[in-house]
């Protein structure tokens, strides 16, 4: 491939010798290290061959030595194409105008994509982006780099914890992650804290309201833990209960863990490809003729170019494709059981919520059958068990 590109850039001609002794010419060309290819004789014994344009001008003393004259039969390569363009000025001008127009259009912003969740409205993000110049038909060299744009957008979006800006050709992609601000307690009215599951209380701290249970008490789902009703008889005051109540909750899980599993491994075989990217178009320049892998992972490395503060509208993309082989691994029953238990622990803690802790676990049943380990396990987890329940009130009867 490299030789073909070099031959095209240098240009080549197909020449036929007229008269003289072709053998003397060939011996002289070999002695002077002049590369000839496509050498052939026609029915009349006349020699024809291909030679590069630079070497063609070195043939004159050799032709004089052999008593021959050259006749050019065919021309190929960039020098001759440029020569034809110079004779067709209108076409050449149109081609140059097309290239210039393509370059100008590739420096404009044509698309702005926004990736966000519902907490940060897309319209608000687009408005902030437009204020910073990220909008269609904007001349991209006028814009700062992606890092600076991300900082500016973050200042305009106070509800965003992180803002990322990525430029891909003529497209800008904005990624926004919301800020994890403390939630404002909207339950400002009178309320109780009740148990959300059957549990044994391990800790109870009432910041507002009256505790209804003690530590080590067994409670049922829906039972009041901290009451929002203070006082007695006619001197009753209703408040929003606040506090922390933790307890032991039991979770039972059924696990099926296979004794055989498949894992992907890199074989060490890889293939490299290089692309010239202009705008949204990519031209492969190396890595042709490679056999595809049955399974593989591909990694990309981008190299962009800048002129001062401007990012030029072309880049070099290098891809590395690494072959992957799937292998089967046989597990012992103990290893399969432990893998299943680890997955069950993760699911139980996820269901129990933040700050949950596994205090104990007990395997209720275990059986190995049909290449699988089947287990039933009981987890004892300490977690928050309080959930808010509003108190229905009558303004006429509510005490001070």
Short mmCIF file of C-alpha atoms in Angstrom, two decimals:
data_model
loop_
_atom_site.label_atom_id
_atom_site.label_comp_id
_atom_site.label_asym_id
_atom_site.label_seq_id
_atom_site.Cartn_x
_atom_site.Cartn_y
_atom_site.Cartn_z
CA UNK A 1 0.00 0.00 0.00
CA UNK A 2 2.83 2.39 0.87
CA UNK A 3 4.54 1.61 -2.47
CA UNK A 4 1.35 2.35 -4.40
CA UNK A 5 0.93 5.72 -2.67
CA UNK A 6 4.58 6.63 -3.35
CA UNK A 7 4.27 5.63 -7.01
CA UNK A 8 1.11 7.72 -7.36
CA UNK A 9 2.73 10.78 -5.80
CA UNK A 10 5.88 10.55 -7.97
CA UNK A 11 4.04 9.67 -11.17
CA UNK A 12 5.00 7.02 -13.72
CA UNK A 13 5.05 6.60 -17.52
CA UNK A 14 4.87 3.60 -19.86
CA UNK A 15 7.59 3.89 -22.49
CA UNK A 16 8.29 1.99 -25.72
CA UNK A 17 11.80 1.93 -27.23
CA UNK A 18 12.00 2.76 -30.92
CA UNK A 19 15.10 1.39 -32.70
CA UNK A 20 18.47 0.56 -31.17
CA UNK A 21 19.47 -2.41 -29.04
CA UNK A 22 17.11 -3.01 -26.12
CA UNK A 23 19.55 -5.40 -24.38
CA UNK A 24 22.21 -2.68 -24.11
CA UNK A 25 19.58 -0.35 -22.66
CA UNK A 26 18.40 -2.89 -20.03
CA UNK A 27 21.97 -3.70 -18.94
CA UNK A 28 22.76 0.01 -18.61
CA UNK A 29 19.57 0.64 -16.61
CA UNK A 30 20.45 -2.17 -14.21
CA UNK A 31 24.01 -0.87 -13.79
CA UNK A 32 22.66 2.62 -12.96
CA UNK A 33 20.07 1.23 -10.49
CA UNK A 34 17.13 2.64 -12.44
CA UNK A 35 13.96 0.75 -11.48
CA UNK A 36 11.88 -0.54 -14.39
CA UNK A 37 8.77 -2.69 -14.12
CA UNK A 38 6.14 -4.16 -16.40
CA UNK A 39 8.90 -5.03 -18.91
CA UNK A 40 7.49 -6.72 -22.04
CA UNK A 41 8.19 -7.25 -25.75
CA UNK A 42 5.48 -6.97 -28.41
CA UNK A 43 5.17 -9.18 -31.48
CA UNK A 44 7.56 -6.97 -33.38
CA UNK A 45 10.24 -7.31 -30.66
CA UNK A 46 9.89 -3.76 -29.37
CA UNK A 47 10.58 -3.24 -25.66
CA UNK A 48 8.06 -1.47 -23.40
CA UNK A 49 8.30 -0.80 -19.67
CA UNK A 50 7.10 1.40 -16.80
CA UNK A 51 9.42 3.92 -15.12
CA UNK A 52 8.90 6.65 -12.52
CA UNK A 53 8.89 10.27 -13.68
CA UNK A 54 12.14 11.22 -11.86
CA UNK A 55 13.94 8.20 -13.38
CA UNK A 56 12.50 8.94 -16.84
CA UNK A 57 14.64 12.06 -17.12
CA UNK A 58 17.74 9.98 -16.27
CA UNK A 59 17.22 7.70 -19.29
CA UNK A 60 18.59 10.06 -21.96
CA UNK A 61 22.30 8.98 -21.78
CA UNK A 62 21.24 5.32 -21.67
CA UNK A 63 19.02 5.75 -24.73
CA UNK A 64 21.83 7.46 -26.58
CA UNK A 65 24.15 4.57 -25.67
CA UNK A 66 21.63 2.02 -27.03
CA UNK A 67 20.78 4.12 -30.10
CA UNK A 68 17.09 4.20 -29.20
CA UNK A 69 14.34 6.82 -28.92
CA UNK A 70 11.57 6.79 -26.27
CA UNK A 71 7.90 6.93 -27.05
CA UNK A 72 5.54 7.60 -24.14
CA UNK A 73 2.46 5.37 -24.35
CA UNK A 74 0.71 6.07 -21.03
CA UNK A 75 0.95 8.46 -18.08
CA UNK A 76 -0.20 7.88 -14.50
CA UNK A 77 0.05 9.65 -11.15
CA UNK A 78 -0.47 12.95 -9.38
CA UNK A 79 1.83 15.15 -11.55
CA UNK A 80 -0.20 14.37 -14.67
CA UNK A 81 -3.53 14.87 -12.92
CA UNK A 82 -2.36 18.28 -11.74
CA UNK A 83 -1.20 19.05 -15.24
CA UNK A 84 -4.63 18.21 -16.66
CA UNK A 85 -6.25 20.36 -14.00
CA UNK A 86 -4.05 23.31 -14.98
CA UNK A 87 -5.41 23.02 -18.53
CA UNK A 88 -8.97 22.89 -17.21
CA UNK A 89 -8.93 26.03 -15.10
CA UNK A 90 -12.69 26.21 -14.65
CA UNK A 91 -12.82 22.69 -13.26
CA UNK A 92 -9.74 23.29 -11.12
CA UNK A 93 -11.27 26.49 -9.76
CA UNK A 94 -14.49 24.67 -8.99
CA UNK A 95 -12.59 21.90 -7.24
CA UNK A 96 -10.63 24.41 -5.15
CA UNK A 97 -13.86 26.23 -4.31
CA UNK A 98 -15.46 22.93 -3.28
CA UNK A 99 -12.52 22.07 -1.01
CA UNK A 100 -12.57 25.56 0.51
CA UNK A 101 -16.34 25.39 1.03
CA UNK A 102 -16.04 21.93 2.59
CA UNK A 103 -13.35 23.22 4.93
CA UNK A 104 -15.46 26.25 5.86
CA UNK A 105 -18.56 24.13 6.49
CA UNK A 106 -16.54 21.69 8.60
CA UNK A 107 -15.56 24.55 10.92
CA UNK A 108 -19.21 25.28 11.76
CA UNK A 109 -21.20 23.69 14.58
CA UNK A 110 -24.02 21.68 13.01
CA UNK A 111 -25.41 19.71 15.93
CA UNK A 112 -25.59 20.09 19.72
CA UNK A 113 -26.61 17.00 21.72
CA UNK A 114 -27.56 17.13 25.41
CA UNK A 115 -27.48 14.09 27.71
CA UNK A 116 -29.11 14.71 31.09
CA UNK A 117 -31.76 13.43 33.45
CA UNK A 118 -35.06 15.11 34.27
CA UNK A 119 -33.68 16.97 37.29
CA UNK A 120 -31.73 19.41 35.09
CA UNK A 121 -34.07 20.46 32.21
CA UNK A 122 -32.63 20.15 28.72
CA UNK A 123 -34.05 23.56 27.77
CA UNK A 124 -32.07 25.18 30.60
CA UNK A 125 -28.88 23.44 29.46
CA UNK A 126 -29.37 24.51 25.83
CA UNK A 127 -30.01 28.09 26.92
CA UNK A 128 -26.77 28.13 28.93
CA UNK A 129 -24.88 26.51 26.03
CA UNK A 130 -26.21 29.10 23.56
CA UNK A 131 -25.07 31.88 25.90
CA UNK A 132 -21.54 30.42 25.69
CA UNK A 133 -21.74 30.14 21.89
CA UNK A 134 -22.49 26.40 21.62
CA UNK A 135 -25.27 26.55 19.04
CA UNK A 136 -25.78 25.48 15.41
CA UNK A 137 -24.03 27.54 12.69
CA UNK A 138 -21.51 28.91 15.19
CA UNK A 139 -17.92 29.13 13.90
CA UNK A 140 -16.16 26.57 16.09
CA UNK A 141 -12.64 28.20 16.01
CA UNK A 142 -14.16 31.11 17.98
CA UNK A 143 -15.09 28.81 20.86
CA UNK A 144 -12.72 27.93 23.72
CA UNK A 145 -11.59 24.35 24.16
CA UNK A 146 -13.95 21.74 25.59
CA UNK A 147 -12.50 21.95 29.12
CA UNK A 148 -13.02 25.71 29.37
CA UNK A 149 -16.56 25.39 27.96
CA UNK A 150 -17.37 22.76 30.60
CA UNK A 151 -16.19 25.12 33.39
CA UNK A 152 -18.29 27.97 32.02
CA UNK A 153 -21.41 25.83 31.70
CA UNK A 154 -20.94 24.53 35.25
CA UNK A 155 -21.04 28.13 36.52
CA UNK A 156 -24.30 28.73 34.66
CA UNK A 157 -25.92 25.50 35.92
CA UNK A 158 -25.92 25.58 39.74
CA UNK A 159 -27.98 22.37 39.95
CA UNK A 160 -25.34 20.38 38.06
CA UNK A 161 -22.65 18.49 39.97
CA UNK A 162 -20.60 17.80 36.83
CA UNK A 163 -20.67 19.10 33.26
CA UNK A 164 -18.73 17.50 30.41
CA UNK A 165 -18.32 18.91 26.90
CA UNK A 166 -17.03 16.79 24.02
CA UNK A 167 -16.34 18.01 20.48
CA UNK A 168 -16.64 15.38 17.77
CA UNK A 169 -16.15 16.85 14.30
CA UNK A 170 -19.00 19.32 13.76
CA UNK A 171 -20.97 18.03 16.76
CA UNK A 172 -20.85 19.09 20.41
CA UNK A 173 -22.06 16.67 23.09
CA UNK A 174 -22.94 18.04 26.53
CA UNK A 175 -23.26 15.62 29.47
CA UNK A 176 -24.77 16.89 32.72
CA UNK A 177 -24.95 15.07 36.07
CA UNK A 178 -27.25 16.56 38.69
CA UNK A 179 -26.03 17.77 42.05
CA UNK A 180 -26.86 15.60 45.05
CA UNK A 181 -28.22 18.37 47.22
CA UNK A 182 -29.85 17.52 50.54
CA UNK A 183 -33.52 16.98 49.99
CA UNK A 184 -35.76 19.55 51.61
CA UNK A 185 -38.18 17.94 53.98
CA UNK A 186 -41.53 18.57 52.35
CA UNK A 187 -43.35 16.69 55.13
CA UNK A 188 -43.61 19.78 57.33
CA UNK A 189 -47.08 18.83 58.57
CA UNK A 190 -47.79 16.59 61.56
CA UNK A 191 -46.57 13.06 61.05
CA UNK A 192 -45.55 9.82 62.76
CA UNK A 193 -42.58 7.60 62.02
CA UNK A 194 -43.75 4.02 61.52
CA UNK A 195 -42.00 0.70 60.84
CA UNK A 196 -41.65 -0.21 57.18
CA UNK A 197 -40.95 -3.88 57.95
CA UNK A 198 -41.15 -6.41 60.75
CA UNK A 199 -38.02 -5.91 62.86
CA UNK A 200 -36.34 -5.89 66.27
CA UNK A 201 -35.37 -2.35 67.30
CA UNK A 202 -31.62 -1.88 67.91
CA UNK A 203 -31.48 1.92 68.15
CA UNK A 204 -34.06 4.70 68.56
CA UNK A 205 -33.31 8.43 68.85
CA UNK A 206 -36.23 10.90 68.75
CA UNK A 207 -35.31 14.45 67.73
CA UNK A 208 -38.94 15.55 67.52
CA UNK A 209 -41.96 13.59 68.73
CA UNK A 210 -42.48 10.92 71.38
CA UNK A 211 -40.86 7.43 71.21
CA UNK A 212 -43.43 4.61 71.34
CA UNK A 213 -41.06 1.63 71.46
CA UNK A 214 -37.84 0.79 73.25
CA UNK A 215 -34.59 -0.86 72.21
CA UNK A 216 -34.87 -4.67 71.66
CA UNK A 217 -38.64 -4.36 71.12
CA UNK A 218 -40.17 -6.46 68.33
CA UNK A 219 -42.30 -4.31 66.00
CA UNK A 220 -44.64 -5.13 63.15
CA UNK A 221 -44.83 -3.39 59.79
CA UNK A 222 -46.93 -0.20 60.16
CA UNK A 223 -46.47 0.07 63.94
CA UNK A 224 -45.78 3.59 65.27
CA UNK A 225 -42.16 4.11 66.33
CA UNK A 226 -42.11 7.85 67.07
CA UNK A 227 -45.44 9.62 67.52
CA UNK A 228 -46.06 13.17 66.35
CA UNK A 229 -48.71 13.69 69.04
CA UNK A 230 -47.46 15.41 72.20
CA UNK A 231 -49.44 16.04 75.38
CA UNK A 232 -52.72 14.57 76.59
CA UNK A 233 -56.43 15.31 76.67
CA UNK A 234 -57.18 18.84 75.48
CA UNK A 235 -53.55 20.00 75.51
CA UNK A 236 -52.43 18.02 72.48
CA UNK A 237 -49.85 19.36 70.05
CA UNK A 238 -49.15 17.72 66.70
CA UNK A 239 -45.62 17.90 65.28
CA UNK A 240 -43.62 16.37 62.46
CA UNK A 241 -41.72 13.47 64.00
CA UNK A 242 -37.99 13.40 63.39
CA UNK A 243 -35.42 10.87 64.49
CA UNK A 244 -33.48 7.69 63.72
CA UNK A 245 -34.79 4.18 64.25
CA UNK A 246 -32.73 1.14 63.26
CA UNK A 247 -33.61 -2.49 63.57
CA UNK A 248 -32.83 -6.05 62.54
CA UNK A 249 -34.75 -7.19 59.43
CA UNK A 250 -34.65 -10.67 57.88
CA UNK A 251 -34.32 -11.37 54.15
CA UNK A 252 -34.59 -14.81 52.56
CA UNK A 253 -33.04 -15.45 49.14
CA UNK A 254 -32.98 -18.37 46.74
CA UNK A 255 -29.69 -18.73 44.85
CA UNK A 256 -28.84 -20.78 41.76
CA UNK A 257 -25.10 -20.74 41.01
CA UNK A 258 -23.73 -22.70 37.99
CA UNK A 259 -20.67 -24.93 38.34
CA UNK A 260 -19.37 -23.82 34.92
CA UNK A 261 -18.95 -20.27 33.68
CA UNK A 262 -17.46 -18.58 30.62
CA UNK A 263 -14.76 -15.91 30.83
CA UNK A 264 -13.19 -13.78 28.10
CA UNK A 265 -9.38 -13.77 27.80
CA UNK A 266 -7.10 -11.76 25.49
CA UNK A 267 -5.21 -14.08 23.13
CA UNK A 268 -2.38 -11.62 22.40
CA UNK A 269 -3.34 -11.19 18.72
CA UNK A 270 -4.15 -7.63 17.71
CA UNK A 271 -4.69 -5.48 14.63
CA UNK A 272 -3.96 -1.77 14.23
CA UNK A 273 -5.83 0.61 11.93
CA UNK A 274 -5.35 4.31 11.25
CA UNK A 275 -7.95 6.75 9.93
CA UNK A 276 -7.80 10.34 8.73
CA UNK A 277 -10.95 12.01 10.08
CA UNK A 278 -12.24 15.17 8.39
CA UNK A 279 -15.44 16.49 9.89
CA UNK A 280 -17.74 13.49 10.20
CA UNK A 281 -15.92 11.46 7.52
CA UNK A 282 -13.14 8.94 8.10
CA UNK A 283 -10.65 7.65 5.52
CA UNK A 284 -8.72 4.50 6.43
CA UNK A 285 -5.03 4.90 5.66
CA UNK A 286 -3.55 1.69 7.11
CA UNK A 287 -4.56 -1.73 8.37
CA UNK A 288 -6.07 -3.13 5.17
CA UNK A 289 -6.42 -6.83 4.45
CA UNK A 290 -6.70 -7.99 8.05
CA UNK A 291 -8.75 -11.05 8.84
CA UNK A 292 -11.66 -10.31 11.20
CA UNK A 293 -11.55 -11.89 14.64
CA UNK A 294 -14.37 -14.08 15.89
CA UNK A 295 -14.56 -11.97 19.06
CA UNK A 296 -12.63 -8.84 19.93
CA UNK A 297 -12.50 -5.56 21.86
CA UNK A 298 -11.55 -2.33 20.09
CA UNK A 299 -9.79 0.65 21.72
CA UNK A 300 -9.62 4.08 20.06
CA UNK A 301 -6.97 6.80 20.42
CA UNK A 302 -7.75 10.26 19.00
CA UNK A 303 -5.11 12.81 18.06
CA UNK A 304 -6.42 16.29 17.31
CA UNK A 305 -4.49 19.23 15.87
CA UNK A 306 -4.51 22.87 16.93
CA UNK A 307 -3.34 26.09 15.35
CA UNK A 308 -2.98 28.54 18.20
CA UNK A 309 -6.26 28.44 20.10
CA UNK A 310 -8.12 26.89 17.13
CA UNK A 311 -8.82 23.19 16.88
CA UNK A 312 -8.45 22.15 13.24
CA UNK A 313 -11.36 20.19 11.70
CA UNK A 314 -9.36 17.01 11.12
CA UNK A 315 -7.82 14.38 13.36
CA UNK A 316 -5.97 11.06 13.37
CA UNK A 317 -7.82 8.07 14.80
CA UNK A 318 -5.82 4.99 15.75
CA UNK A 319 -7.76 1.83 16.54
CA UNK A 320 -6.35 -1.24 18.23
CA UNK A 321 -8.48 -4.37 17.94
CA UNK A 322 -7.53 -7.12 20.40
CA UNK A 323 -8.70 -10.68 19.86
CA UNK A 324 -10.72 -12.24 22.66
CA UNK A 325 -11.19 -15.93 23.35
CA UNK A 326 -14.04 -17.28 25.44
CA UNK A 327 -12.97 -20.01 27.85
CA UNK A 328 -15.09 -22.21 30.07
CA UNK A 329 -14.08 -22.52 33.70
CA UNK A 330 -15.20 -25.32 36.00
CA UNK A 331 -15.94 -24.33 39.60
CA UNK A 332 -15.95 -26.48 42.68
CA UNK A 333 -19.22 -26.61 44.64
CA UNK A 334 -17.63 -24.47 47.37
CA UNK A 335 -16.52 -21.80 44.89
CA UNK A 336 -19.93 -21.78 43.17
CA UNK A 337 -21.67 -21.46 46.54
CA UNK A 338 -19.44 -18.54 47.57
CA UNK A 339 -20.04 -16.77 44.24
CA UNK A 340 -23.80 -17.13 44.67
CA UNK A 341 -23.68 -15.94 48.29
CA UNK A 342 -21.66 -12.87 47.28
CA UNK A 343 -24.29 -11.94 44.71
CA UNK A 344 -27.10 -12.49 47.24
CA UNK A 345 -25.33 -10.31 49.83
CA UNK A 346 -25.03 -7.48 47.33
CA UNK A 347 -28.73 -7.73 46.39
CA UNK A 348 -29.81 -7.84 50.04
CA UNK A 349 -27.78 -4.75 50.97
CA UNK A 350 -29.13 -2.91 47.93
CA UNK A 351 -32.70 -3.71 48.98
CA UNK A 352 -32.04 -2.71 52.60
CA UNK A 353 -30.85 0.78 51.68
CA UNK A 354 -27.96 2.97 52.75
CA UNK A 355 -25.98 2.22 55.92
CA UNK A 356 -27.34 -1.33 56.03
CA UNK A 357 -25.07 -3.93 57.66
CA UNK A 358 -25.32 -7.74 57.49
CA UNK A 359 -25.20 -9.01 61.06
CA UNK A 360 -25.68 -12.72 60.38
CA UNK A 361 -26.48 -15.21 57.63
CA UNK A 362 -27.72 -18.78 57.76
CA UNK A 363 -27.96 -21.34 54.95
CA UNK A 364 -31.39 -22.97 55.22
CA UNK A 365 -31.03 -25.45 52.36
CA UNK A 366 -28.30 -26.47 49.90
CA UNK A 367 -28.50 -28.87 46.96
CA UNK A 368 -26.26 -29.63 43.94
CA UNK A 369 -28.16 -30.79 40.87
CA UNK A 370 -27.83 -30.60 37.05
CA UNK A 371 -24.55 -28.67 37.21
CA UNK A 372 -25.93 -26.05 39.59
CA UNK A 373 -25.70 -25.29 43.30
CA UNK A 374 -29.10 -24.28 44.71
CA UNK A 375 -29.17 -22.53 48.09
CA UNK A 376 -31.72 -20.85 50.32
CA UNK A 377 -30.12 -18.36 52.70
CA UNK A 378 -31.47 -16.10 55.45
CA UNK A 379 -29.79 -12.73 56.12
CA UNK A 380 -30.15 -10.72 59.31
CA UNK A 381 -29.55 -7.07 58.38
CA UNK A 382 -29.47 -3.98 60.57
CA UNK A 383 -31.00 -1.05 58.70
CA UNK A 384 -33.16 2.04 59.03
CA UNK A 385 -36.77 0.92 59.54
CA UNK A 386 -38.57 4.27 59.92
CA UNK A 387 -40.88 5.74 57.29
CA UNK A 388 -43.06 8.83 57.57
CA UNK A 389 -46.88 8.71 57.82
CA UNK A 390 -48.86 11.99 57.88
CA UNK A 391 -51.36 12.58 60.68
CA UNK A 392 -54.83 13.59 59.56
CA UNK A 393 -55.69 16.76 61.47
CA UNK A 394 -58.73 18.94 62.06
CA UNK A 395 -57.74 22.60 62.53
CA UNK A 396 -60.70 23.14 64.88
CA UNK A 397 -59.62 20.41 67.30
CA UNK A 398 -55.82 20.78 67.11
CA UNK A 399 -54.37 22.05 70.35
CA UNK A 400 -51.67 24.61 70.77
#
